[in-house]
Tab-separated table of C-alpha atoms in Angstrom:
chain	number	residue	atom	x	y	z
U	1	UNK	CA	-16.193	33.011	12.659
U	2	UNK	CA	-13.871	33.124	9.774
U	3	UNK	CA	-15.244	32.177	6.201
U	4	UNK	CA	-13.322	29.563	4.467
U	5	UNK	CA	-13.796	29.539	0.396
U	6	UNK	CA	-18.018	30.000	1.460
U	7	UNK	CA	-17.653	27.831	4.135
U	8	UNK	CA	-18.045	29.186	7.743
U	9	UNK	CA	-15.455	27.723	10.078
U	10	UNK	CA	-16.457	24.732	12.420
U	11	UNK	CA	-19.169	23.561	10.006
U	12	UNK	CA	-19.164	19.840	10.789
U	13	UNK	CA	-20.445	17.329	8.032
U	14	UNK	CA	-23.715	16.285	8.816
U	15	UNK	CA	-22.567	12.550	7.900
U	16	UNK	CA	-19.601	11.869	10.129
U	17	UNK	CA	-19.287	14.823	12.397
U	18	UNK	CA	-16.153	15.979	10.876
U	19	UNK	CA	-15.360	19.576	10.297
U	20	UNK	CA	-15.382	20.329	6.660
U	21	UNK	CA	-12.740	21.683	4.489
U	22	UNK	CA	-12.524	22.699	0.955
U	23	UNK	CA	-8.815	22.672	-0.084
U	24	UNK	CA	-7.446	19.265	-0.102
U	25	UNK	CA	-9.449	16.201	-1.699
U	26	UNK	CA	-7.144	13.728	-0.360
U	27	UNK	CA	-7.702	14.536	3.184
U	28	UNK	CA	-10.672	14.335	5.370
U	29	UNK	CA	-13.433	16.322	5.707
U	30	UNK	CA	-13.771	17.631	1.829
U	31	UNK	CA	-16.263	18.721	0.301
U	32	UNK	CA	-16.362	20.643	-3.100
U	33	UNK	CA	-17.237	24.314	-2.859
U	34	UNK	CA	-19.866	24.038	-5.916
U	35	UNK	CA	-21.306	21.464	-2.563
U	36	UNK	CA	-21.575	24.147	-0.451
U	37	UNK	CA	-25.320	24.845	-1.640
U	38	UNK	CA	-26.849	21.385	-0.708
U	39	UNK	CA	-28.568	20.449	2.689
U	40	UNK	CA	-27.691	18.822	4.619
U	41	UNK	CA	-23.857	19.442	4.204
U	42	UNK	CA	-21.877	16.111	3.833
U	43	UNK	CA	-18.422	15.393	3.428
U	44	UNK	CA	-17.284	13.801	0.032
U	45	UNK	CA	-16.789	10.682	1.781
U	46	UNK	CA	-20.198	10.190	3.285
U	47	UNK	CA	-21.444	12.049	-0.110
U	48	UNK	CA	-20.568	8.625	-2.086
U	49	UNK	CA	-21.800	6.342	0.532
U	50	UNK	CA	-24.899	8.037	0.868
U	51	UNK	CA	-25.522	8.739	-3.030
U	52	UNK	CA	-23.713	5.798	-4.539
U	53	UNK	CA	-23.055	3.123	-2.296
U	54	UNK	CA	-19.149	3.872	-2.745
U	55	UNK	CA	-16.760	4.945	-0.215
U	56	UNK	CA	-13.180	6.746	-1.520
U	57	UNK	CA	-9.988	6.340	0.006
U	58	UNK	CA	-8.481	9.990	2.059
U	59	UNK	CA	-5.826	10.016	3.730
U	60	UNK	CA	-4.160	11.021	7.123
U	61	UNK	CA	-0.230	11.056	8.289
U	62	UNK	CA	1.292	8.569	10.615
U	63	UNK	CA	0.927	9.918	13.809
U	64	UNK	CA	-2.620	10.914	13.230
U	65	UNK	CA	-3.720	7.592	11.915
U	66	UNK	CA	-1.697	5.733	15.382
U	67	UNK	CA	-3.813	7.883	17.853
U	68	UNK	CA	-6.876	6.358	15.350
U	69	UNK	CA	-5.461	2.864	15.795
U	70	UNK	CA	-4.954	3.012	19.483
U	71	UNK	CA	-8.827	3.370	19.702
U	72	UNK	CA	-9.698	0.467	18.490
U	73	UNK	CA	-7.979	-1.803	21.546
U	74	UNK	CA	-10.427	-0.174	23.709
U	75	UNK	CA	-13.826	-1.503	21.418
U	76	UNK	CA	-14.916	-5.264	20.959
U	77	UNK	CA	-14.258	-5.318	17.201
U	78	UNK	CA	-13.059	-6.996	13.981
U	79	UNK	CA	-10.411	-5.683	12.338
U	80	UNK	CA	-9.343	-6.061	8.313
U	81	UNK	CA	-6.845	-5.141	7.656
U	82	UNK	CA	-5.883	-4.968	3.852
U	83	UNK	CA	-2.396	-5.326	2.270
U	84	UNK	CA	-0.780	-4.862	-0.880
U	85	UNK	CA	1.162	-8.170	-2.151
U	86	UNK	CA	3.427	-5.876	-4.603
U	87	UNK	CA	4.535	-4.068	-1.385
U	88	UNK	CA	3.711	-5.962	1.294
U	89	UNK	CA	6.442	-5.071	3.840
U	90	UNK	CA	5.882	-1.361	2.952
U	91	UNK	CA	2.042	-1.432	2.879
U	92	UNK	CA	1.895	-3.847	6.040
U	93	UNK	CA	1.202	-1.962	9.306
U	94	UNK	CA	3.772	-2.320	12.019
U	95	UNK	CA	2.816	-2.896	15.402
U	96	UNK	CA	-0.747	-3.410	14.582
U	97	UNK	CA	-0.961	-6.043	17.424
U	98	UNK	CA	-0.271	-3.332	20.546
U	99	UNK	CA	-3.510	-0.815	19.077
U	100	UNK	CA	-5.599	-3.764	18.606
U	101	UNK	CA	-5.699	-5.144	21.301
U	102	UNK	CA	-7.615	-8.760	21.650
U	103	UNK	CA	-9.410	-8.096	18.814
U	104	UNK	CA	-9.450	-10.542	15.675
U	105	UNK	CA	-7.188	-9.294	12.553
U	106	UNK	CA	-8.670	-10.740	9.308
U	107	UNK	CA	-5.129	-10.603	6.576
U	108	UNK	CA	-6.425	-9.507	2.937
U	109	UNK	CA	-4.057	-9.518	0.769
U	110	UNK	CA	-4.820	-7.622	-2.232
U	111	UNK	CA	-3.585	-7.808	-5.866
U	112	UNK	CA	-2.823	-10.830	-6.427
U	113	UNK	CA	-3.587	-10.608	-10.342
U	114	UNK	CA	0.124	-8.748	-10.696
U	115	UNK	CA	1.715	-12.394	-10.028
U	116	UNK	CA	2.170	-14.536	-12.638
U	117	UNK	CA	-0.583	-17.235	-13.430
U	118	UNK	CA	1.618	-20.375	-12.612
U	119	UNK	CA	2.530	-19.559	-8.908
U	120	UNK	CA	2.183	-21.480	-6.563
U	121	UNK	CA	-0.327	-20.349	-4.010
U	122	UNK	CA	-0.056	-22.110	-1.161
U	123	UNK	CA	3.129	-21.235	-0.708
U	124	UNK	CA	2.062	-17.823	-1.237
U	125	UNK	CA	-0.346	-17.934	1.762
U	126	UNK	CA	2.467	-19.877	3.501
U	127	UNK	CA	5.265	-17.038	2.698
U	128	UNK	CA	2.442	-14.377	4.121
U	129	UNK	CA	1.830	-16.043	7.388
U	130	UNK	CA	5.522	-16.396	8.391
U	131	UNK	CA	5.771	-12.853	7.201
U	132	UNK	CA	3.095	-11.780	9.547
U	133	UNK	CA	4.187	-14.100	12.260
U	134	UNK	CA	7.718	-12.222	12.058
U	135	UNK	CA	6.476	-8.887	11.884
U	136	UNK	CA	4.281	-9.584	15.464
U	137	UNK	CA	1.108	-9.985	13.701
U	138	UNK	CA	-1.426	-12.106	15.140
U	139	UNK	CA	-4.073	-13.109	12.382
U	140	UNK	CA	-6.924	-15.452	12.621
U	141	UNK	CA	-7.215	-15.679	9.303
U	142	UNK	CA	-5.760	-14.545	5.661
U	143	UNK	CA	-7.368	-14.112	2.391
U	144	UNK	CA	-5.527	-13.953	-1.158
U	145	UNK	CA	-8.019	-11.847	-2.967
U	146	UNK	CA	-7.788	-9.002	-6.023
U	147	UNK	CA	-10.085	-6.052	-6.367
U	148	UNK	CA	-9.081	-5.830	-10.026
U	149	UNK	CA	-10.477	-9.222	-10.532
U	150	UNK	CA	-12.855	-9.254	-8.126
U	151	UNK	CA	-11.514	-12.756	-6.489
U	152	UNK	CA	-11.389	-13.827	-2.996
U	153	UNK	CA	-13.593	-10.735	-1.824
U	154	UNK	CA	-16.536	-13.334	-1.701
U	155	UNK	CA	-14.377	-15.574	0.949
U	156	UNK	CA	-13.496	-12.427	2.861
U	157	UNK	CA	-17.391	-11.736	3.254
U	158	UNK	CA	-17.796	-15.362	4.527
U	159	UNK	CA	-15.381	-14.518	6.907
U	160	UNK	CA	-16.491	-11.288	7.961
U	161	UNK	CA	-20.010	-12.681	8.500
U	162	UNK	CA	-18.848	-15.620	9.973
U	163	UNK	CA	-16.586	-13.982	12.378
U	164	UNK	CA	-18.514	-10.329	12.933
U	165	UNK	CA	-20.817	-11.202	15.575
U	166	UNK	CA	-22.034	-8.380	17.607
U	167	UNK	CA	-19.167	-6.067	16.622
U	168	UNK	CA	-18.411	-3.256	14.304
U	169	UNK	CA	-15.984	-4.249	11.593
U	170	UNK	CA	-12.944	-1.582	11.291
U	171	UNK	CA	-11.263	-1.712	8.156
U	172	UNK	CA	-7.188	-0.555	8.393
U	173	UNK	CA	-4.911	0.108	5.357
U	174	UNK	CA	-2.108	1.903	3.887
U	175	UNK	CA	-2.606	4.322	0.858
U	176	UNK	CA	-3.086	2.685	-2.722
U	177	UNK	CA	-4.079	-1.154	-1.347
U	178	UNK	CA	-7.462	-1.301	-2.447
U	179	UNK	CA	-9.033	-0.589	0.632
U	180	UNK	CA	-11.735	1.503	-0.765
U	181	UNK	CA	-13.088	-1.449	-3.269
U	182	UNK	CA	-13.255	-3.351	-0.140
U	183	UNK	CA	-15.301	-0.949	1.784
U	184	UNK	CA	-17.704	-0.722	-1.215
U	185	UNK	CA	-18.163	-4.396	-1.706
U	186	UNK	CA	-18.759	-4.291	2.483
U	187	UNK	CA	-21.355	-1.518	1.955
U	188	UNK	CA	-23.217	-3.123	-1.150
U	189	UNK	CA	-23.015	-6.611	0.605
U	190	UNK	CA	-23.845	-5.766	4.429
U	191	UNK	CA	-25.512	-2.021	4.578
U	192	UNK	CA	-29.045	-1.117	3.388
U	193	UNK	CA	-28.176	2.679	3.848
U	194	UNK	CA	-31.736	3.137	5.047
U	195	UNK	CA	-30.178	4.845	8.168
U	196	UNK	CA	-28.118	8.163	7.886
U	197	UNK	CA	-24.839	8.228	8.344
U	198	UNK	CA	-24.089	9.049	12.092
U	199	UNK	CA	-21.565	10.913	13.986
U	200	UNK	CA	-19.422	8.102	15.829
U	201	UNK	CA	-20.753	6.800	19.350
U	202	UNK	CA	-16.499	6.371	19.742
U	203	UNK	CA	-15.310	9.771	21.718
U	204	UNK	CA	-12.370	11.191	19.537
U	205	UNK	CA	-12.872	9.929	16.559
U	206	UNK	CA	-15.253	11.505	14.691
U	207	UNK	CA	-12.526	13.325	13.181
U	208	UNK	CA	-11.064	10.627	10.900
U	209	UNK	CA	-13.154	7.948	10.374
U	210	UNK	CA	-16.720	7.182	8.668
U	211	UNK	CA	-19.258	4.569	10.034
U	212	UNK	CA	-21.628	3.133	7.892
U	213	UNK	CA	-24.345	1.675	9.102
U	214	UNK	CA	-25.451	-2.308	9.082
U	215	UNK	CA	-28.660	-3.631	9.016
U	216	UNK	CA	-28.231	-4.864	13.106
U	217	UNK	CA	-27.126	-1.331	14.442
U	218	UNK	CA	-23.367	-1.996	13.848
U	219	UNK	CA	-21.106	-0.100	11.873
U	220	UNK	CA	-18.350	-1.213	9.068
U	221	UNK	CA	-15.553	1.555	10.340
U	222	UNK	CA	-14.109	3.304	7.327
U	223	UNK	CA	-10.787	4.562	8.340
U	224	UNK	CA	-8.823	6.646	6.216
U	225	UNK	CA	-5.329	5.461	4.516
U	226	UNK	CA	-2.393	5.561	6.311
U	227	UNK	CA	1.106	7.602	4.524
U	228	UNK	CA	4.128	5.571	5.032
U	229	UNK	CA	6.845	7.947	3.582
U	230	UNK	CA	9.283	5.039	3.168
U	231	UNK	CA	6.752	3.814	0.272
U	232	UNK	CA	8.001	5.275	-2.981
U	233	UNK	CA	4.751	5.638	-4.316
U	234	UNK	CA	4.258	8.285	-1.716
U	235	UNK	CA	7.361	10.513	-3.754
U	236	UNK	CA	6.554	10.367	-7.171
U	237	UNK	CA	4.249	12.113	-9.225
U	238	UNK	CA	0.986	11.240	-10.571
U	239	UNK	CA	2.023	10.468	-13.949
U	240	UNK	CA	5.483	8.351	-12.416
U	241	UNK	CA	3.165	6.655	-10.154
U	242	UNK	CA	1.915	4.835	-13.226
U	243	UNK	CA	5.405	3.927	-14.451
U	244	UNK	CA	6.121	2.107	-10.736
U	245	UNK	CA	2.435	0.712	-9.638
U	246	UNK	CA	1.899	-1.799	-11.756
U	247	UNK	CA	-1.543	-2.773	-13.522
U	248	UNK	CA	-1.117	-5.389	-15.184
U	249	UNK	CA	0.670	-9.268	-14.403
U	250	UNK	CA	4.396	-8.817	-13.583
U	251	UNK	CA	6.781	-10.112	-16.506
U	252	UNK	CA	9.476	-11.405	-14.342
U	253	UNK	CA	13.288	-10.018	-16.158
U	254	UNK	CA	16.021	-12.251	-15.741
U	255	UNK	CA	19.358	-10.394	-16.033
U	256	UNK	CA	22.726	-12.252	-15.764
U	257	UNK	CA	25.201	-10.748	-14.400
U	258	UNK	CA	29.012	-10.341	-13.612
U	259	UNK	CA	30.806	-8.674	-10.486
U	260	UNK	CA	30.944	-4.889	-11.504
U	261	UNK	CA	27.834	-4.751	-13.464
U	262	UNK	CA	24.879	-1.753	-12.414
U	263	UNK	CA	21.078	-1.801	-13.730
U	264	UNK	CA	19.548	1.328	-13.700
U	265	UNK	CA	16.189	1.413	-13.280
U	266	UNK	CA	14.812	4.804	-15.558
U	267	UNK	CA	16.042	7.068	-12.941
U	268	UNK	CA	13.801	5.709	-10.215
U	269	UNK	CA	16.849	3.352	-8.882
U	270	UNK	CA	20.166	1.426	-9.334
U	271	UNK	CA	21.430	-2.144	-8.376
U	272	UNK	CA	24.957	-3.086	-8.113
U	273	UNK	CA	26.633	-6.292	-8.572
U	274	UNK	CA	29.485	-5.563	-6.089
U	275	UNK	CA	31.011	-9.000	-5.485
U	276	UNK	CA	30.349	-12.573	-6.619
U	277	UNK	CA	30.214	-14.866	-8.963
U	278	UNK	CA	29.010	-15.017	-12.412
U	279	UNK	CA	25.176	-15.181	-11.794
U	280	UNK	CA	21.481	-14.333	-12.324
U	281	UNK	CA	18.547	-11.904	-10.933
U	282	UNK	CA	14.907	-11.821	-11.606
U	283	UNK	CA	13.543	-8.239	-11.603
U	284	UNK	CA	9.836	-8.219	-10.662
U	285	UNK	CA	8.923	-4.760	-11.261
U	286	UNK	CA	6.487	-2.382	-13.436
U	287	UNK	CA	7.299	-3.678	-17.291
U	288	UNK	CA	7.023	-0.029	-18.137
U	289	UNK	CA	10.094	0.517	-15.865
U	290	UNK	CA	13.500	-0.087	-18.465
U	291	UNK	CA	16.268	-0.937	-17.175
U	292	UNK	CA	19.740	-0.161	-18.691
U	293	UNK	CA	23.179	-1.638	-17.967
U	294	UNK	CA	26.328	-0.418	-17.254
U	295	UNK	CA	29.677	-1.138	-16.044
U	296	UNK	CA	29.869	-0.272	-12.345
U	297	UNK	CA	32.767	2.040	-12.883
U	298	UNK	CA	30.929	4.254	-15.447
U	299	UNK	CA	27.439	3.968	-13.484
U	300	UNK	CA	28.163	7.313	-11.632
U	301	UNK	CA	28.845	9.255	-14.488
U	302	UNK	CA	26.251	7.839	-16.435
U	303	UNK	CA	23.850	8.322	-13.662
U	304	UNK	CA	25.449	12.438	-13.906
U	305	UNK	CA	24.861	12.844	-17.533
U	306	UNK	CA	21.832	11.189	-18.339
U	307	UNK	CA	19.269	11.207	-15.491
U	308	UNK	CA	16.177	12.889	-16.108
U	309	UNK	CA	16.904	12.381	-20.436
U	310	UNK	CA	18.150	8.881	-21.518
U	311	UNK	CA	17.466	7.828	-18.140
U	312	UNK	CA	13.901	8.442	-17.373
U	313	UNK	CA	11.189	8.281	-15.807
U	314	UNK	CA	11.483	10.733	-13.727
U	315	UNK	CA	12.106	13.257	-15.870
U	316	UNK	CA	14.553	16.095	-15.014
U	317	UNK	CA	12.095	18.557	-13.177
U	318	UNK	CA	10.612	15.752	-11.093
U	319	UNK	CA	13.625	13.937	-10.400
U	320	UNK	CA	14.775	17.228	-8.585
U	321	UNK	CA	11.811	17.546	-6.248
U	322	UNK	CA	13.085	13.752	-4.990
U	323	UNK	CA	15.346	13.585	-2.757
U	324	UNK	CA	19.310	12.429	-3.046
U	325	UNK	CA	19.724	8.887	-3.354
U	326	UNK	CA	21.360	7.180	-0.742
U	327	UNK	CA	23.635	3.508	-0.885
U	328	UNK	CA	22.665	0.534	1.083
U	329	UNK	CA	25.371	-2.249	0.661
U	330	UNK	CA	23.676	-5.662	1.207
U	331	UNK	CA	25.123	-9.354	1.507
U	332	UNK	CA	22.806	-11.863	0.364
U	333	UNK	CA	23.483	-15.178	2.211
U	334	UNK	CA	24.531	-18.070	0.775
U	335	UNK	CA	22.103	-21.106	0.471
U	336	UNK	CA	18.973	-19.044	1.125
U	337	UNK	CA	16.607	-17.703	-1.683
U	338	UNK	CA	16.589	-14.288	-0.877
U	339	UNK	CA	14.251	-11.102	-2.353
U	340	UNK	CA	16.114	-7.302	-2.188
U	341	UNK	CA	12.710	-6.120	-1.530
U	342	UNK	CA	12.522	-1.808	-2.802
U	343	UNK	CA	8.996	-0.659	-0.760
U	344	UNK	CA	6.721	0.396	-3.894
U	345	UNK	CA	9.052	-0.314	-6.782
U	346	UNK	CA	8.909	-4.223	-6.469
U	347	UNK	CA	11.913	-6.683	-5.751
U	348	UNK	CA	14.644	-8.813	-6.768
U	349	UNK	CA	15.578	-12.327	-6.771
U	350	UNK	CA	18.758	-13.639	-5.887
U	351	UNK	CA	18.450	-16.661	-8.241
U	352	UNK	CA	21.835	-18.555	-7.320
U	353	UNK	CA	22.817	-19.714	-3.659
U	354	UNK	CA	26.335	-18.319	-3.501
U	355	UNK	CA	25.533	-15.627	-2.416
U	356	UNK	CA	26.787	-11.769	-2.971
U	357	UNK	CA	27.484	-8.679	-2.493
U	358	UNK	CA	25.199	-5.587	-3.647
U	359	UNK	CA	24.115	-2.232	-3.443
U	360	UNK	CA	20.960	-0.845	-4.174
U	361	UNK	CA	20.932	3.144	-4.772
U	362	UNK	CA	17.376	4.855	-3.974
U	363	UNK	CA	16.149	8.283	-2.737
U	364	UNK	CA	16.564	8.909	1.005
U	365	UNK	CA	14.515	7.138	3.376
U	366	UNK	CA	12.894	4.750	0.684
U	367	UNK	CA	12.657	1.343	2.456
U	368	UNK	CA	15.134	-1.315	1.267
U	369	UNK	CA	15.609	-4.841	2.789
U	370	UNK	CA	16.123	-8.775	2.473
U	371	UNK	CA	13.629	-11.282	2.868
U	372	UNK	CA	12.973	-14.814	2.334
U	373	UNK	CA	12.243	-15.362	-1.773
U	374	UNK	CA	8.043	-14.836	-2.005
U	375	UNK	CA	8.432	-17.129	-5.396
């Protein structure tokens, strides 16, 4: 056997079965090489369970995290899964219903603190349901909740108790939803920890997933965060992922605007007003985000010039690594409130019922649609 940074080849975490690695923190199986000393040898993950109650969040690729999925049809299990309201069409998992199976789907909607305080949340719940029901998703239940403020999580424990029964509870989500407060508030909530963490009774997947054990010889399913490349929280840096993810309630923009008008978003995006009349757009995105407006005409050469400098964030050197933006030409309806929904960047609101014509520059393969207005 080969020896990796200490670490001989094939060593399996004593935790979760899966074979340990010492180069990537995101992904799973790490474990720090100043680690490599204790006994028994555990993964990061199982690490915090096991020490501090606390699970983190790793993730896995799509195609690894769909041969996960497809696992669960064959046990008799609940399934959360969590969503981010900010991103909800990027962070919501397509085709869910064909891995599944028969199994429940409990809806958690997370981050709800980033709307403003006077919406109205029954429609809310309302907007999510038809959303779900569109995308395929059978749910037997959804829950408005934030991990920031720590509301609805007690409602989604009634739930989870109510509905668990003699099944393990798997927990499903795409990267940066909150999944991982929601597997801690499971684990402080429903496990004792008094049992060690065990290898997976489920053939295959021992590889990607931790179980943590309940009090009645079940298991809350820990599975790691699913990458959806069209997310543009998945292309930015670490420092730009602050400038897009917001923290803090959305201060809705209103712009108004005239055929031949472009917003520039730093350099993360640009909206055009191709075609319509005189009207106005709400912007909810990150308040760090500026915006800056320009005559269509010019918005190219601005764009040219000033990317990277007066246009920013990103900055010059990361805006470089991105890559080239692409034009999708949309025509809103007319007499429908409609969103122009960017997948981890936010959306905008089509305030008038005349509809128009508009474009919406982004990096290739970023995710940009219409929807039905969410407020």
């Amino acid at each position: 056997m080969t020896e990796l940074s200490g670490l001989t080849a094939g060593t399996k975490c004593s935790g979760c079965g899966i074979v340990l690695q010492t180069e990537s923190p995101d992904h799973p199986g790490y474990i720090p090489a100043q680690a490599l000393e204790r006994t028994p040898l555990l993964c990061q993950r199982c690490f915090r369970i096991r020490n501090y109650n606390e699970s983190s969040t790793v993730t896995v690729d799509q195609s690894e995290f769909l041969r996960l999925l497809g696992q669960v049809g064959e046990q008799d299990a609940l399934v959360i899964h969590i969503v981010d309201l900010f991103d909800f069409h990027g962070s919501v998992i397509s085709g869910l219903q064909r891995f599944v199976g028969n199994n429940p789907v409990v809806l958690a909607v997370n981050k709800t603190d980033l709307l403003p305080k006077v919406t109205n949340w029954n429609k809310i719940r309302n907007w999510v349901q038809k959303e779900a029901k569109e995308l395929g998703l059978k749910v037997e239940d959804i829950v408005l909740c934030s991990a920031k403020q720590n509301t609805g999580f007690d409602r989604l424990l009634d739930i989870v108790g109510s509905m668990r029964g003699n099944r393990d509870v798997y927990v499903v989500g795409a990267t940066n939803v909150g999944k991982s407060t929601l597997i801690n508030r499971l684990i402080s909530d429903y496990s004792d920890l008094e049992e060690e963490l065990t290898t997976s009774r489920y053939p295959g997947t021992t590889l990607d997933t931790v179980n943590i054990p309940l009090d009645d010889g079940h298991y809350i399913i820990d599975t790691p965060g699913i990458v959806y490349e069209s997310r543009y929280t998945e292309l930015v840096t670490k420092q730009d992922l602050a400038a897009i993810m917001p923290d803090k309630p959305l201060k809705p923009l209103v712009y108004q605007l005239n055929e031949g008008q472009s917003l520039f978003f730093g350099a993360m995006a640009r909206f055009d007003f191709v075609q319509g009349g005189h009207q106005s757009f709400t912007f909810y995105l990150n308040n760090r985000l500026k915006i800056h407006r320009t005559k269509l005409e010019r918005a190219d050469e601005l764009f040219a010039n000033h990317a990277g400098v007066m246009l920013a964030p990103p900055v010059k050197a990361d805006l470089d690594k991105l890559p080239a933006w692409t034009r999708h030409e949309l025509r809103i309806p007319k007499g429908k409130p409609t969103d122009i929904f960017i997948s981890g960047l936010g959306w905008i609101k089509a305030n008038s019922t005349e509809g128009a014509l508009v474009a919406v520059h982004l990096p290739k393969g970023v995710k940009v649609m219409m929807r039905p207005s969410l407020i």
